[in-house]
Coordinates of C-alpha atoms in Angstrom, one line a residue:
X1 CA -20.5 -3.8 61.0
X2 CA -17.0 -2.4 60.3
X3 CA -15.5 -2.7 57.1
X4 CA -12.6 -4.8 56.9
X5 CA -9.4 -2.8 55.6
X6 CA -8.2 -3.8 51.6
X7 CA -5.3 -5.4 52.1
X8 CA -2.8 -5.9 48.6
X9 CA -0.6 -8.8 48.0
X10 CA 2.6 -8.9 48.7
X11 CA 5.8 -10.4 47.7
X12 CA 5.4 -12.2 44.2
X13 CA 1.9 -11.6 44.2
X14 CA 2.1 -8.1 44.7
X15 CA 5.2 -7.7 41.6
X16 CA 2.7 -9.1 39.3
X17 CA -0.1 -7.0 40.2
X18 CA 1.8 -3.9 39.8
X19 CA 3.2 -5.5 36.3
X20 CA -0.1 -6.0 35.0
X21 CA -1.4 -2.4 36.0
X22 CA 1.8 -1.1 33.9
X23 CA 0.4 -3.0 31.2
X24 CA -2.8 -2.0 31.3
X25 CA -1.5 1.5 31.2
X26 CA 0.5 1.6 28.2
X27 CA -2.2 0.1 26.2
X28 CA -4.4 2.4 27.0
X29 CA -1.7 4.9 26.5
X30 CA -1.1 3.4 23.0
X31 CA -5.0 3.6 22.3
X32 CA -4.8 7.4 22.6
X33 CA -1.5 7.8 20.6
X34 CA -3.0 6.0 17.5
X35 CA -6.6 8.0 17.9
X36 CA -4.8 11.3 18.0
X37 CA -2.6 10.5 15.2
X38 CA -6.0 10.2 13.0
X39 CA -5.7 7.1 11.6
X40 CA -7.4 4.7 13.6
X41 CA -11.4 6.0 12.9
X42 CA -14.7 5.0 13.5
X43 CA -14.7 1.6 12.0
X44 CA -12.7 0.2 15.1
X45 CA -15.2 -2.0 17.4
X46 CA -13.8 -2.5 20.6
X47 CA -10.5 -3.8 20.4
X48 CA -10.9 -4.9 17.2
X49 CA -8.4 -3.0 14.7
X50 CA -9.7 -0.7 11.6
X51 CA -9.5 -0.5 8.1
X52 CA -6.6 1.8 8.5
X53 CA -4.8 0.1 11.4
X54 CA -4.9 -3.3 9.6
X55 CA -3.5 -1.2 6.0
X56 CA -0.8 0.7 8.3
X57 CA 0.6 -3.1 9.7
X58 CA 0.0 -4.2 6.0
X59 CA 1.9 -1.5 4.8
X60 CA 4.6 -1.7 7.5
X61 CA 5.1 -5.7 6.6
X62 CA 5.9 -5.5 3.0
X63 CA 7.7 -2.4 2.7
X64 CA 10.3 -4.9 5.2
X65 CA 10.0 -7.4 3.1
X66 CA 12.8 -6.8 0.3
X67 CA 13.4 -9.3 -2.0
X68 CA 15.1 -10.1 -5.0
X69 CA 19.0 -8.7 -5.6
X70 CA 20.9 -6.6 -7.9
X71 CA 19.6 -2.7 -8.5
X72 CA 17.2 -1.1 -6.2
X73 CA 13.9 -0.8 -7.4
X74 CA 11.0 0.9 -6.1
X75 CA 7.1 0.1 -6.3
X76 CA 4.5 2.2 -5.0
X77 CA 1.3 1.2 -5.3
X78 CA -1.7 -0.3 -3.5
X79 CA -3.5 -3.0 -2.2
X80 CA -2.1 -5.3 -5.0
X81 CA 1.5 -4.3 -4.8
X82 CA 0.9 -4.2 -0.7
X83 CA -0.4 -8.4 -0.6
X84 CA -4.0 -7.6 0.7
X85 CA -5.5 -10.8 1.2
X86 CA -2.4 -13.0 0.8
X87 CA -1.4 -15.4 3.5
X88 CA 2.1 -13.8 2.9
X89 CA 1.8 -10.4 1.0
X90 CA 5.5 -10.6 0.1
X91 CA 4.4 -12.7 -2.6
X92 CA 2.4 -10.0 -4.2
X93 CA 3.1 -9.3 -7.9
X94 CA 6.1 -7.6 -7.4
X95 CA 8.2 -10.0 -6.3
X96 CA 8.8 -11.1 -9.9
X97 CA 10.2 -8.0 -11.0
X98 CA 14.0 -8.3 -11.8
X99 CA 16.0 -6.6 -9.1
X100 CA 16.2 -5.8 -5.2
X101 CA 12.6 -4.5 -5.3
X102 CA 11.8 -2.4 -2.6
X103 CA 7.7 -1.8 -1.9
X104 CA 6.2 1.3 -0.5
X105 CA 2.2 0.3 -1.0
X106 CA -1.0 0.8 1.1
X107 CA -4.4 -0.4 0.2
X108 CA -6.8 1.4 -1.0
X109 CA -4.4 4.7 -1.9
X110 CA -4.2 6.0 -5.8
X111 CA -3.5 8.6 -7.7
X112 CA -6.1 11.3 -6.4
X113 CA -6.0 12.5 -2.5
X114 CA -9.1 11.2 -2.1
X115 CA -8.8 7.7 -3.4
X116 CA -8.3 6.6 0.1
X117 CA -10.7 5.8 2.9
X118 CA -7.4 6.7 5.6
X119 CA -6.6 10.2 4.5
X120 CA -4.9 12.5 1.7
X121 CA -1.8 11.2 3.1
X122 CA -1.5 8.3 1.9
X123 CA -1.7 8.5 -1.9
X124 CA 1.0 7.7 -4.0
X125 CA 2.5 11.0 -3.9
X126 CA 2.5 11.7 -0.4
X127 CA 4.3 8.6 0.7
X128 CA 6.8 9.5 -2.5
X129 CA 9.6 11.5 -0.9
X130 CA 9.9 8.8 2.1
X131 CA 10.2 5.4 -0.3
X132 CA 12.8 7.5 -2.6
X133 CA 14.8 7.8 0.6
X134 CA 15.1 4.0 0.7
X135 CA 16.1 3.6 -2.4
X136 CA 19.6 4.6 -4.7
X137 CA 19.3 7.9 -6.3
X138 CA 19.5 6.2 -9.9
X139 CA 16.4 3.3 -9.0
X140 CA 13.7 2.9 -11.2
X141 CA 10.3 3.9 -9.8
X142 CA 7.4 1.7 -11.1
X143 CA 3.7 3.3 -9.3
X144 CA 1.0 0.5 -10.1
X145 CA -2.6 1.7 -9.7
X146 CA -5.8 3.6 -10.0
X147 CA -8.3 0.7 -9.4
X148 CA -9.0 3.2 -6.8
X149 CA -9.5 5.8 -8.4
X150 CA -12.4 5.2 -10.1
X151 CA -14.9 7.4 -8.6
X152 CA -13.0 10.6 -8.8
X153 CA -12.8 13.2 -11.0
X154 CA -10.5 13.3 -13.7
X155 CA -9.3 16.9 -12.7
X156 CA -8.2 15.0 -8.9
X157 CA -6.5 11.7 -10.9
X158 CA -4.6 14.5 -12.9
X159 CA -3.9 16.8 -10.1
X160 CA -2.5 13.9 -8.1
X161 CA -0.7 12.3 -11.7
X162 CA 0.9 15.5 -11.4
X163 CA 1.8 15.7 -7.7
X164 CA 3.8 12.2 -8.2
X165 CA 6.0 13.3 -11.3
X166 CA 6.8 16.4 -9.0
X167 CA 8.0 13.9 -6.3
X168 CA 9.9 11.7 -8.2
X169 CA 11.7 14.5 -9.7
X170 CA 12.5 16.5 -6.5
X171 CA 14.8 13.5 -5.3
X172 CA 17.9 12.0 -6.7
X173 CA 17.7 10.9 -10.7
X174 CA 14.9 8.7 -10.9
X175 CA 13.2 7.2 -14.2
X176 CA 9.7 6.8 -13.9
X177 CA 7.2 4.1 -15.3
X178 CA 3.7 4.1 -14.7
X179 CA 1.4 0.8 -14.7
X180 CA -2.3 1.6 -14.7
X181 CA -5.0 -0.5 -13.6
X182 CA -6.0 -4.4 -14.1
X183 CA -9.3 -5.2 -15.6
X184 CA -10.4 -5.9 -11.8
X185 CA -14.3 -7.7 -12.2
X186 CA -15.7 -5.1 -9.6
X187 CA -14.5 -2.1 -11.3
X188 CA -13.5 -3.2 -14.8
X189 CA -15.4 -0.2 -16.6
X190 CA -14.0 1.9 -14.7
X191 CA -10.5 1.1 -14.4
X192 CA -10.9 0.7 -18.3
X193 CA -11.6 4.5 -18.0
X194 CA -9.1 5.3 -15.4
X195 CA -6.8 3.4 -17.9
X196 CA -7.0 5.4 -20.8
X197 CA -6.9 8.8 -19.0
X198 CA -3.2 7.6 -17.1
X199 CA -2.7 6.9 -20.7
X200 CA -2.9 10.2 -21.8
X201 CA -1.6 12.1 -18.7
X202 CA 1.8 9.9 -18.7
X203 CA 1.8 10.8 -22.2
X204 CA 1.5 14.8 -21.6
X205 CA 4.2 14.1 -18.7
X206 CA 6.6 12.8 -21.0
X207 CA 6.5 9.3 -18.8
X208 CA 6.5 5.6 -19.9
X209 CA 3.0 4.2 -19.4
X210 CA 2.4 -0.1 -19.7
X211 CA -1.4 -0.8 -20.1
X212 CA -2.5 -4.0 -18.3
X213 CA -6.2 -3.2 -18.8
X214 CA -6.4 -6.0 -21.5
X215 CA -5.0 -8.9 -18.9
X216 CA -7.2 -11.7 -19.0
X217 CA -7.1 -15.0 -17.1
X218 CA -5.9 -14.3 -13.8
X219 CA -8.0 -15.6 -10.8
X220 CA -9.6 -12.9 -8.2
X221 CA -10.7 -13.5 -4.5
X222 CA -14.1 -13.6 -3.8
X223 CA -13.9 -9.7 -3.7
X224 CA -13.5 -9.8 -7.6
X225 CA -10.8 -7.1 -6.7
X226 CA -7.7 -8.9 -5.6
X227 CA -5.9 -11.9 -6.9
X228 CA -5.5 -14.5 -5.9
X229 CA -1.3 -15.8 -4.7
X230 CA -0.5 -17.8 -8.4
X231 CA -2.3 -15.0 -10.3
X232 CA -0.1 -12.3 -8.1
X233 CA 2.9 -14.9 -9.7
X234 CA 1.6 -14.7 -13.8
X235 CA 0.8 -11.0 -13.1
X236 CA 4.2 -10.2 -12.0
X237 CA 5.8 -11.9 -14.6
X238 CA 3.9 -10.4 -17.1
X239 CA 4.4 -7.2 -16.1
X240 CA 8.0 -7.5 -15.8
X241 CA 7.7 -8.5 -19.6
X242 CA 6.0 -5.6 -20.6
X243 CA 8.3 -3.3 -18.8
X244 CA 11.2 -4.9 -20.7
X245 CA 9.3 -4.7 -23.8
X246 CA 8.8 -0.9 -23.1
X247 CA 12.3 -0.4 -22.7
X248 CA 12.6 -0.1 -18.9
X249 CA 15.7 -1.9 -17.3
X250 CA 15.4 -2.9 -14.3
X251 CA 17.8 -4.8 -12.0

């Protein structure tokens, strides 16, 4: 029996077809882009995003989501500065510092290249020299972390300690303030570890360093690592205290 020809639509039919193909195309086109730029891995199922897909759009959202007014201020930081887990991450903690406070964060970066699961180029220092660039030459730069930090060596957190002053002091005339880690319930002896060599380093550095490691009282998601969106508010606001306390002026 002979095989009947394939016939296509035409007219409307045929315009929507041809749309949908386009589609199609550029998703798939998309798909590579992101795999070749290395930060989609093997965590993605199907069409499901990754780890590093969901802290790129995380990190995306709240570095557009300036708040506050007066003088620039820049935080970098991680997961807490960036709102991971927060129905809207531009409440994270530091909203309530005084100022128009600019955030450059990703979850699950630190201090050391290592610290994160997405690559050495997203710790603090590596994302330094773009966040400066969106800031005034005279802002304050406030990094907040090393809860991820706590399973590398010392010599890495120092290296990459290091590698942040360097960055901060290659652009404009930036003060720098570092605040170490929060007595998170997953990893509290070890950020209490973490804490007390940022201590020393920011010490050695000649940098102002606010402890937070004796904070107590704030309520975590069931992750015991994040807070929860009123603790984000008291944390905020009490860091903002103890930067004022150190002598930092901001806004």
């Amino acid at each position: 029996m002979p095989t009947s020809p394939l016939r296509l639509p035409t007219g409307p039919a045929r315009t929507r077809l041809r749309l949908a193909v386009l589609a199609a195309l550029v998703l798939l086109v998309a798909g590579v882009v992101v795999l070749a730029d290395g930060v989609t891995g093997g965590t993605a199922t199907g069409s499901r995003p990754s780890r590093c897909d969901v802290y790129v759009a995380g990190s995306q959202a709240r570095a557009a989501a300036v708040t506050g007014s007066g003088a620039d201020v820049l935080v970098v930081g991680d997961s807490w500065s960036a709102g991971l887990g927060l129905d809207d991450p531009s409440q994270s903690w530091a909203r309530q510092l005084p100022g128009t406070v600019h955030v450059a964060a990703f979850s699950g970066s630190g201090f050391g290249a290592l610290a994160s699961p997405c690559g050495p180029r997203f710790s603090f220092a590596a994302r330094m020299h773009d966040a400066l660039l969106t800031v005034d030459e005279d802002a304050p730069v406030v990094v907040m972390g090393g809860l991820n930090d706590w399973d590398l060596p010392d010599a890495a957190v120092a290296a990459g300690f290091a590698r942040v002053v360097r960055a901060v002091g290659s652009v404009g005339e930036h003060d720098l303030v570092v605040v170490g880690p929060a007595p998170a319930p997953s990893r509290a002896v070890q950020a209490q570890h973490v804490d007390g060599l940022l201590s020393r380093l920011a010490a050695d550095a000649g940098v102002t360093y606010v402890s937070v490691i004796d904070v107590t009282g704030l309520n975590y998601l069931s992750d015991d690592l994040h807070l929860s969106a009123a603790s984000h508010r008291t944390f905020g606001r009490l860091v903002a205290g103890r930067l004022a306390d150190a002598g930092v002026a901001l806004g």
